[in-house]
PDB file of C-alpha atoms in Angstrom:
ATOM      1  CA  MET A   1     -93.134 -65.734-141.308  1.00  0.00           C
ATOM      2  CA  ILE A   2     -93.805 -69.410-140.546  1.00  0.00           C
ATOM      3  CA  GLU A   3     -92.497 -70.360-143.986  1.00  0.00           C
ATOM      4  CA  ASP A   4     -88.998 -69.489-142.683  1.00  0.00           C
ATOM      5  CA  ILE A   5     -89.017 -72.470-140.319  1.00  0.00           C
ATOM      6  CA  THR A   6     -86.905 -75.366-141.524  1.00  0.00           C
ATOM      7  CA  VAL A   7     -86.790 -78.918-140.238  1.00  0.00           C
ATOM      8  CA  GLU A   8     -83.738 -81.035-140.873  1.00  0.00           C
ATOM      9  CA  ASP A   9     -84.302 -84.673-141.727  1.00  0.00           C
ATOM     10  CA  PRO A  10     -83.027 -86.872-138.858  1.00  0.00           C
ATOM     11  CA  GLU A  11     -81.752 -89.414-141.387  1.00  0.00           C
ATOM     12  CA  LEU A  12     -79.342 -86.809-142.723  1.00  0.00           C
ATOM     13  CA  ASN A  13     -77.866 -86.382-139.251  1.00  0.00           C
ATOM     14  CA  GLN A  14     -77.107 -89.944-138.161  1.00  0.00           C
ATOM     15  CA  LYS A  15     -74.935 -88.743-135.277  1.00  0.00           C
ATOM     16  CA  ASP A  16     -77.753 -87.254-133.173  1.00  0.00           C
ATOM     17  CA  GLN A  17     -80.825 -89.050-134.512  1.00  0.00           C
ATOM     18  CA  ILE A  18     -82.834 -86.054-133.289  1.00  0.00           C
ATOM     19  CA  PRO A  19     -84.717 -83.771-135.684  1.00  0.00           C
ATOM     20  CA  LYS A  20     -83.597 -80.155-135.475  1.00  0.00           C
ATOM     21  CA  VAL A  21     -85.942 -77.240-135.950  1.00  0.00           C
ATOM     22  CA  LYS A  22     -84.492 -73.850-136.866  1.00  0.00           C
ATOM     23  CA  ILE A  23     -86.776 -70.987-135.885  1.00  0.00           C
ATOM     24  CA  PRO A  24     -86.054 -67.435-137.002  1.00  0.00           C
ATOM     25  CA  PRO A  25     -85.061 -65.138-134.111  1.00  0.00           C
ATOM     26  CA  GLY A  26     -88.132 -62.901-134.547  1.00  0.00           C
ATOM     27  CA  LEU A  27     -90.559 -65.811-134.284  1.00  0.00           C
ATOM     28  CA  LEU A  28     -88.646 -67.320-131.368  1.00  0.00           C
ATOM     29  CA  LYS A  29     -88.910 -64.018-129.504  1.00  0.00           C
ATOM     30  CA  LYS A  30     -92.664 -63.909-130.179  1.00  0.00           C
ATOM     31  CA  ILE A  31     -93.106 -67.486-128.903  1.00  0.00           C
ATOM     32  CA  ARG A  32     -91.116 -66.792-125.716  1.00  0.00           C
ATOM     33  CA  GLU A  33     -92.745 -63.443-124.861  1.00  0.00           C
ATOM     34  CA  PRO A  34     -95.814 -64.749-122.936  1.00  0.00           C
ATOM     35  CA  TRP A  35     -93.591 -66.897-120.719  1.00  0.00           C
ATOM     36  CA  LYS A  36     -91.126 -64.210-119.584  1.00  0.00           C
ATOM     37  CA  LYS A  37     -92.902 -63.625-116.294  1.00  0.00           C
ATOM     38  CA  CYS A  38     -93.341 -67.308-115.347  1.00  0.00           C
ATOM     39  CA  LEU A  39     -91.708 -69.414-112.678  1.00  0.00           C
ATOM     40  CA  ILE A  40     -91.985 -73.101-111.837  1.00  0.00           C
ATOM     41  CA  ILE A  41     -92.896 -73.466-108.155  1.00  0.00           C
ATOM     42  CA  ARG A  42     -92.834 -76.650-106.077  1.00  0.00           C
ATOM     43  CA  LEU A  43     -93.853 -77.269-102.491  1.00  0.00           C
ATOM     44  CA  LEU A  44     -91.399 -79.785-101.019  1.00  0.00           C
ATOM     45  CA  GLY A  45     -92.782 -82.721 -99.069  1.00  0.00           C
ATOM     46  CA  LYS A  46     -96.434 -81.768 -99.413  1.00  0.00           C
ATOM     47  CA  SER A  47     -99.048 -82.014-102.139  1.00  0.00           C
ATOM     48  CA  ILE A  48    -101.755 -79.355-102.211  1.00  0.00           C
ATOM     49  CA  GLY A  49    -104.433 -78.399-104.689  1.00  0.00           C
ATOM     50  CA  TYR A  50    -104.543 -75.371-106.931  1.00  0.00           C
ATOM     51  CA  LYS A  51    -106.966 -73.278-104.847  1.00  0.00           C
ATOM     52  CA  LEU A  52    -105.089 -73.802-101.601  1.00  0.00           C
ATOM     53  CA  PHE A  53    -101.778 -73.109-103.358  1.00  0.00           C
ATOM     54  CA  ALA A  54    -103.034 -69.857-104.919  1.00  0.00           C
ATOM     55  CA  THR A  55    -104.596 -68.654-101.662  1.00  0.00           C
ATOM     56  CA  LYS A  56    -101.542 -69.406 -99.515  1.00  0.00           C
ATOM     57  CA  MET A  57     -98.990 -68.025-101.955  1.00  0.00           C
ATOM     58  CA  LYS A  58    -100.915 -64.812-102.585  1.00  0.00           C
ATOM     59  CA  LYS A  59    -100.878 -64.145 -98.849  1.00  0.00           C
ATOM     60  CA  ILE A  60     -97.234 -65.133 -98.296  1.00  0.00           C
ATOM     61  CA  TRP A  61     -95.734 -63.386-101.338  1.00  0.00           C
ATOM     62  CA  GLY A  62     -97.533 -60.080-100.736  1.00  0.00           C
ATOM     63  CA  LEU A  63     -97.689 -59.245-104.432  1.00  0.00           C
ATOM     64  CA  GLN A  64     -98.639 -55.868-105.882  1.00  0.00           C
ATOM     65  CA  ALA A  65    -100.572 -57.377-108.801  1.00  0.00           C
ATOM     66  CA  ASP A  66    -102.317 -60.642-109.576  1.00  0.00           C
ATOM     67  CA  PHE A  67    -100.844 -63.920-110.803  1.00  0.00           C
ATOM     68  CA  ALA A  68    -102.161 -67.021-112.521  1.00  0.00           C
ATOM     69  CA  ALA A  69    -101.097 -70.516-111.517  1.00  0.00           C
ATOM     70  CA  LEU A  70    -101.359 -73.730-113.489  1.00  0.00           C
ATOM     71  CA  ASP A  71    -100.945 -77.155-111.908  1.00  0.00           C
ATOM     72  CA  ILE A  72     -98.438 -78.865-114.212  1.00  0.00           C
ATOM     73  CA  GLY A  73     -98.225 -82.115-112.266  1.00  0.00           C
ATOM     74  CA  HIS A  74     -95.518 -83.671-110.119  1.00  0.00           C
ATOM     75  CA  VAL A  75     -96.473 -81.266-107.301  1.00  0.00           C
ATOM     76  CA  CYS A  76     -95.382 -78.313-109.470  1.00  0.00           C
ATOM     77  CA  PHE A  77     -97.158 -75.149-110.514  1.00  0.00           C
ATOM     78  CA  LYS A  78     -96.357 -72.782-113.349  1.00  0.00           C
ATOM     79  CA  VAL A  79     -96.945 -69.264-112.081  1.00  0.00           C
ATOM     80  CA  LYS A  80     -97.306 -66.275-114.407  1.00  0.00           C
ATOM     81  CA  PHE A  81     -97.059 -62.840-112.826  1.00  0.00           C
ATOM     82  CA  ASP A  82     -98.796 -59.700-114.039  1.00  0.00           C
ATOM     83  CA  MET A  83     -95.874 -57.533-112.893  1.00  0.00           C
ATOM     84  CA  MET A  84     -92.174 -58.150-113.401  1.00  0.00           C
ATOM     85  CA  LYS A  85     -91.554 -56.629-109.962  1.00  0.00           C
ATOM     86  CA  ASP A  86     -93.608 -59.433-108.378  1.00  0.00           C
ATOM     87  CA  TYR A  87     -91.734 -62.033-110.449  1.00  0.00           C
ATOM     88  CA  ASN A  88     -88.408 -60.654-109.204  1.00  0.00           C
ATOM     89  CA  ARG A  89     -89.627 -60.586-105.597  1.00  0.00           C
ATOM     90  CA  VAL A  90     -90.706 -64.229-105.648  1.00  0.00           C
ATOM     91  CA  TYR A  91     -87.536 -65.322-107.481  1.00  0.00           C
ATOM     92  CA  THR A  92     -84.999 -63.442-105.362  1.00  0.00           C
ATOM     93  CA  CYS A  93     -86.570 -63.239-101.911  1.00  0.00           C
ATOM     94  CA  GLY A  94     -87.389 -66.058 -99.581  1.00  0.00           C
ATOM     95  CA  PRO A  95     -87.055 -68.710 -98.433  1.00  0.00           C
ATOM     96  CA  TRP A  96     -90.789 -69.230 -98.767  1.00  0.00           C
ATOM     97  CA  VAL A  97     -92.500 -71.621 -96.367  1.00  0.00           C
ATOM     98  CA  VAL A  98     -96.080 -72.905 -96.643  1.00  0.00           C
ATOM     99  CA  MET A  99     -97.660 -75.171 -94.043  1.00  0.00           C
ATOM    100  CA  ASP A 100     -94.187 -75.916 -92.584  1.00  0.00           C
ATOM    101  CA  HIS A 101     -92.808 -76.948 -96.011  1.00  0.00           C
ATOM    102  CA  TYR A 102     -90.310 -75.087 -98.181  1.00  0.00           C
ATOM    103  CA  VAL A 103     -91.341 -73.723-101.559  1.00  0.00           C
ATOM    104  CA  THR A 104     -88.738 -74.111-104.301  1.00  0.00           C
ATOM    105  CA  VAL A 105     -88.639 -71.650-107.155  1.00  0.00           C
TER     106      VAL A 105
END
């Protein structure tokens, strides 16, 4: 399947000067699948560590299943939910407030 990936030479496309990678739809879907239930979360005006973030958000969100959070820098966390229902709740409900600071989703 990986043999189907093609990379265009940037020298052939002088207009953009950016290499272009064409990925077959099936492979693209497979690559995207693990990230479907992820959101980027940021606490405005406050920097907190991973453990405090996970503890506070678990309590505030009131999720039905677990989630995993990854500190991706710049006061942002990538959060992957075990249930799509929890993902939708966090994304559509709110506003969320932690320690008197808004949480952006």
